[in-house]
CSV table of C-alpha atoms in Angstrom, one decimal:
chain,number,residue,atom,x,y,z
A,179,UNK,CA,83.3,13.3,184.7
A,180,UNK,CA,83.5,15.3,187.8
A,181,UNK,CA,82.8,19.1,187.8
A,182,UNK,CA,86.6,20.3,188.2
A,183,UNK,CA,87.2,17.9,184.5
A,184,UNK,CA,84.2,19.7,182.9
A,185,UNK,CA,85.8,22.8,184.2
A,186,UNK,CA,88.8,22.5,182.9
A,187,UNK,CA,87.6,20.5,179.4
A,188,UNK,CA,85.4,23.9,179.0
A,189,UNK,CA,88.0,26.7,179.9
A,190,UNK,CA,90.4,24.7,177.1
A,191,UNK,CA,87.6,24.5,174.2
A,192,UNK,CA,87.8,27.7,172.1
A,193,UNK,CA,84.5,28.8,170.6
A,194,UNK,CA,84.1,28.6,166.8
A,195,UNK,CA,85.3,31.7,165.0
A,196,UNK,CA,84.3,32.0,161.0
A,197,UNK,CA,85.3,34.6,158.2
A,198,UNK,CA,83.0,36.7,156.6
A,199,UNK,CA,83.4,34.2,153.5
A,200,UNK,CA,81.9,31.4,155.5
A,201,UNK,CA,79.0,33.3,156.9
A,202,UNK,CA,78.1,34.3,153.7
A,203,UNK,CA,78.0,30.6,152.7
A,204,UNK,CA,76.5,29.4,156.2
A,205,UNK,CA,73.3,31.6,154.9
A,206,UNK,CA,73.2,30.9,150.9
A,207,UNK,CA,73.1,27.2,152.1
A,208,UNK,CA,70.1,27.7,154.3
A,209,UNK,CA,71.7,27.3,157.7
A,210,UNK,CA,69.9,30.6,158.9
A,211,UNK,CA,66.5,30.2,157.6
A,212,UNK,CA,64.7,30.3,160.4
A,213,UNK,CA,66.2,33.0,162.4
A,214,UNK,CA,67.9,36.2,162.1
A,215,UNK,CA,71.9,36.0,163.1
A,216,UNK,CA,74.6,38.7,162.9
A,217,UNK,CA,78.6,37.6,162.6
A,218,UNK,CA,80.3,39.9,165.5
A,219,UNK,CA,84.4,39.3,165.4
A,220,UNK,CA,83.9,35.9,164.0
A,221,UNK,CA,81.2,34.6,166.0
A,222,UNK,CA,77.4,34.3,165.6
A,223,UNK,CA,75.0,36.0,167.2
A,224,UNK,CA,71.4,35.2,167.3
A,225,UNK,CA,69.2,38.4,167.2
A,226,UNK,CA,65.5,38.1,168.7
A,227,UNK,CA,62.8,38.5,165.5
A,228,UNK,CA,61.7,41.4,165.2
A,229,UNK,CA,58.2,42.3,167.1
A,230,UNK,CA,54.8,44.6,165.2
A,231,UNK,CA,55.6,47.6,167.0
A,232,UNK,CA,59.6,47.6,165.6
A,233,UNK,CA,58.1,46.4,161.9
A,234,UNK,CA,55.9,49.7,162.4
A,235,UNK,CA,58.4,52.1,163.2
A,236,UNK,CA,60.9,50.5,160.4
A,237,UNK,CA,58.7,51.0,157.7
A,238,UNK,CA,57.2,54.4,158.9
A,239,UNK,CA,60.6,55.7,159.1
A,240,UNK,CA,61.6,54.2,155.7
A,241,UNK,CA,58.4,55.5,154.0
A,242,UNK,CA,59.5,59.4,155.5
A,243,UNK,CA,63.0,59.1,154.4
A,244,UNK,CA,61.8,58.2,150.8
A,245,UNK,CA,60.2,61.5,150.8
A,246,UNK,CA,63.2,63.2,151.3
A,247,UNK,CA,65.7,60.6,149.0
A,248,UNK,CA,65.0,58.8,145.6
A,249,UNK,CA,63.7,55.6,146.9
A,250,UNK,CA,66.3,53.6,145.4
A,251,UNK,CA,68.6,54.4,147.8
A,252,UNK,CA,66.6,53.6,150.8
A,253,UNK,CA,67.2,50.1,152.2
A,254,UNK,CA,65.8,47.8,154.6
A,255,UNK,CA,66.9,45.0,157.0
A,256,UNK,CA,70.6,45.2,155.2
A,257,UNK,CA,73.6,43.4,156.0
A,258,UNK,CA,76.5,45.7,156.4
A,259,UNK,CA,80.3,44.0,156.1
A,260,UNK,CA,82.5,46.4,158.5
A,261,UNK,CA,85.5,43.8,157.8
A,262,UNK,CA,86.8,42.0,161.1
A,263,UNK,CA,84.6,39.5,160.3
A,264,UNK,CA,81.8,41.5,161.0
A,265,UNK,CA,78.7,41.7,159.2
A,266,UNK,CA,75.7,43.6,160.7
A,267,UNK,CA,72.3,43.9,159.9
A,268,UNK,CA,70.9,47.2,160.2
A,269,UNK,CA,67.2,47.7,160.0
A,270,UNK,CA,66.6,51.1,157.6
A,271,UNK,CA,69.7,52.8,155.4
A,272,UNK,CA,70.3,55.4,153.4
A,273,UNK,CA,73.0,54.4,150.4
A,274,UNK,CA,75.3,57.0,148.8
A,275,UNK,CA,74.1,55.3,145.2
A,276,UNK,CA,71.6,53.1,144.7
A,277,UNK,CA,73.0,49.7,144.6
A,278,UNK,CA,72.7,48.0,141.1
A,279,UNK,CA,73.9,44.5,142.1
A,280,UNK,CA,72.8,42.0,144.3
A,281,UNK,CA,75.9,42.2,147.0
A,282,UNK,CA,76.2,42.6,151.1
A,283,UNK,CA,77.2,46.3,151.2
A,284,UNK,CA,80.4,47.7,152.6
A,285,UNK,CA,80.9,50.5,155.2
A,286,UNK,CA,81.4,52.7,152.2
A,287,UNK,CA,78.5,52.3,150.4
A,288,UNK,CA,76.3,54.0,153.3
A,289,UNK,CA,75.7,57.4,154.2
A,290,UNK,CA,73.0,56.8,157.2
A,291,UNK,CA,72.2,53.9,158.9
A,292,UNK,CA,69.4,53.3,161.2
A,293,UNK,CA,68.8,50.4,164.0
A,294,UNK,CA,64.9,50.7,165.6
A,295,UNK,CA,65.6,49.4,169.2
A,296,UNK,CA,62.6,48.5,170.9
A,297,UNK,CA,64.5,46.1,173.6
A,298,UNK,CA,68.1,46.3,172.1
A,299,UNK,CA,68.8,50.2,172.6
A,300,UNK,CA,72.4,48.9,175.0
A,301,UNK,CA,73.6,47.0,171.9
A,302,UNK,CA,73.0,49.2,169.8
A,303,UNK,CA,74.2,52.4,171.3
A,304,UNK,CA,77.7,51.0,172.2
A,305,UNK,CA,78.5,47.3,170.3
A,306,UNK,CA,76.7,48.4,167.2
A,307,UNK,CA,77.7,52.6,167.5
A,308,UNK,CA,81.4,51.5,167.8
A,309,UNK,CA,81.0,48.9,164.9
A,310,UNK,CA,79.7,51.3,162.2
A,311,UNK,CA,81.8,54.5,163.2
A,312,UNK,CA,84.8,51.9,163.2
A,313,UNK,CA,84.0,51.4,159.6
A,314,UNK,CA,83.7,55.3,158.6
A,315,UNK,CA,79.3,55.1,158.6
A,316,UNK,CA,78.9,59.0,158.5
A,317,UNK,CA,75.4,58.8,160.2
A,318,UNK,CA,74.1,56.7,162.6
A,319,UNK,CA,70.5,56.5,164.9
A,320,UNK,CA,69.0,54.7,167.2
A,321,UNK,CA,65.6,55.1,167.5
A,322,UNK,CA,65.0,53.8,171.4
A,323,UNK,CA,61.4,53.0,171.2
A,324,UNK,CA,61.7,52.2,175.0
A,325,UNK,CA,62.8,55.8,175.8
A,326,UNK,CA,60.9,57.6,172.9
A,327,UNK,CA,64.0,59.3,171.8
A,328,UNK,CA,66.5,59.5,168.8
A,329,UNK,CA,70.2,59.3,169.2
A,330,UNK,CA,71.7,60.8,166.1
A,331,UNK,CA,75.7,60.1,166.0
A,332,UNK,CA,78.0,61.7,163.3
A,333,UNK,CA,81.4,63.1,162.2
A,334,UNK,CA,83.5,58.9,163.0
A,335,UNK,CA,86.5,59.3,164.6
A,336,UNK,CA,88.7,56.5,165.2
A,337,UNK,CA,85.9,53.9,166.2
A,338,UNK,CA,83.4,56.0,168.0
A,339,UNK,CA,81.2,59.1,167.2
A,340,UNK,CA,82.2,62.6,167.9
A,341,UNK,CA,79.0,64.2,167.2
A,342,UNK,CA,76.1,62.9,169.1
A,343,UNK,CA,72.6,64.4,170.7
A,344,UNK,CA,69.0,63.1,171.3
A,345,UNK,CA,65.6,64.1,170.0
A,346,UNK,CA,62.2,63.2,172.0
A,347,UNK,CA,59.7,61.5,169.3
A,348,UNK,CA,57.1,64.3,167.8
A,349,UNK,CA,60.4,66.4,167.6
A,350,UNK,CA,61.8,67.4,163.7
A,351,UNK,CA,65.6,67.1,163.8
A,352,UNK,CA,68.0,67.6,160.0
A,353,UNK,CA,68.5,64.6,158.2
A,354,UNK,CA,71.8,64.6,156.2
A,355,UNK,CA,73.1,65.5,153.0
A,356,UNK,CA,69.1,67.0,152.5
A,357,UNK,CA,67.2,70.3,153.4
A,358,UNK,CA,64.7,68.4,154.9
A,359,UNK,CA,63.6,66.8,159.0
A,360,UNK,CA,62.1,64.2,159.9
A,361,UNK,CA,59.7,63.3,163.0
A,362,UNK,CA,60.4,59.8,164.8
A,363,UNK,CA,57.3,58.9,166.8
């Protein structure tokens, strides 16, 4: 086959799109056991695993949010459906209600969610920002381990945030729906 065929046999093949349904199937069968994949508008995408200085970081921050929240409504490395076909993992949560059943979780069933982004801070602070304040997340931070800063979004408006600012790490900043701060470092 000459390049101009492969052209053209390529520009006419549409990539595979699945439902939400299907993804959910694709993983109870196994088909994602070894690696960590997210379903953005129908298609996969294959996250990198995550590396000792994120696991750090995820479980500090989790571990300081449970001072501050019953633990039960803490959550870790959690798949979020935002509908669209699109289901997200997030890496730390905060729930409204602790979740009694063993269910992915919908938009409405978080109040914060937090992604650590020690190499993925572009992804998540536009792809992933737009996803979650698309689906109505109140709270939302990226913790840019690259930059050693915080971005804390709030208030969704139609599919974006319309609070935002950034806190160095070793700086105290409010953490919703509580009296208390919390220190990212």
């Amino acid at each position: 086959m000459n390049t101009s065929a492969a052209s053209l046999l390529t520009d006419r093949q549409e990539k595979a799109r699945f439902t939400t349904a299907e993804f959910l199937r694709m993983g109870e069968s196994g088909a994602f056991d070894d690696m960590k994949v997210e379903l953005v508008d129908g298609e996969l995408v294959r996250m990198n695993s995550p590396m000792s200085a994120h696991a750090a970081r995820q479980a500090k921050i989790a571990i300081r949010l449970a001072r501050l929240f019953d633990e039960s409504r803490i959550m870790g490395e959690v798949g979020v459906d935002l509908g669209n076909d699109t289901v997200l993992g997030c890496d730390v949560a905060v729930v409204r209600e602790p979740v009694g059943a063993n269910r992915l979780l919908v938009a409405a069933d978080f109040l914060l969610v937090i992604e650590v982004a020690e190499t993925s801070a572009a992804r998540d602070t536009t792809m992933k920002r737009f996803a979650y304040a698309g689906g109505g997340i109140p709270h939302y931070w990226v913790i840019d381990g690259s930059r050693s800063v915080v971005h804390v979004y709030g208030a969704p408006i139609k599919g974006d945030y319309t609070k935002f600012y950034s806190v160095g790490f070793g700086e105290a900043f409010a953490v919703p729906e509580t009296d208390g701060t919390i220190t990212i470092d």
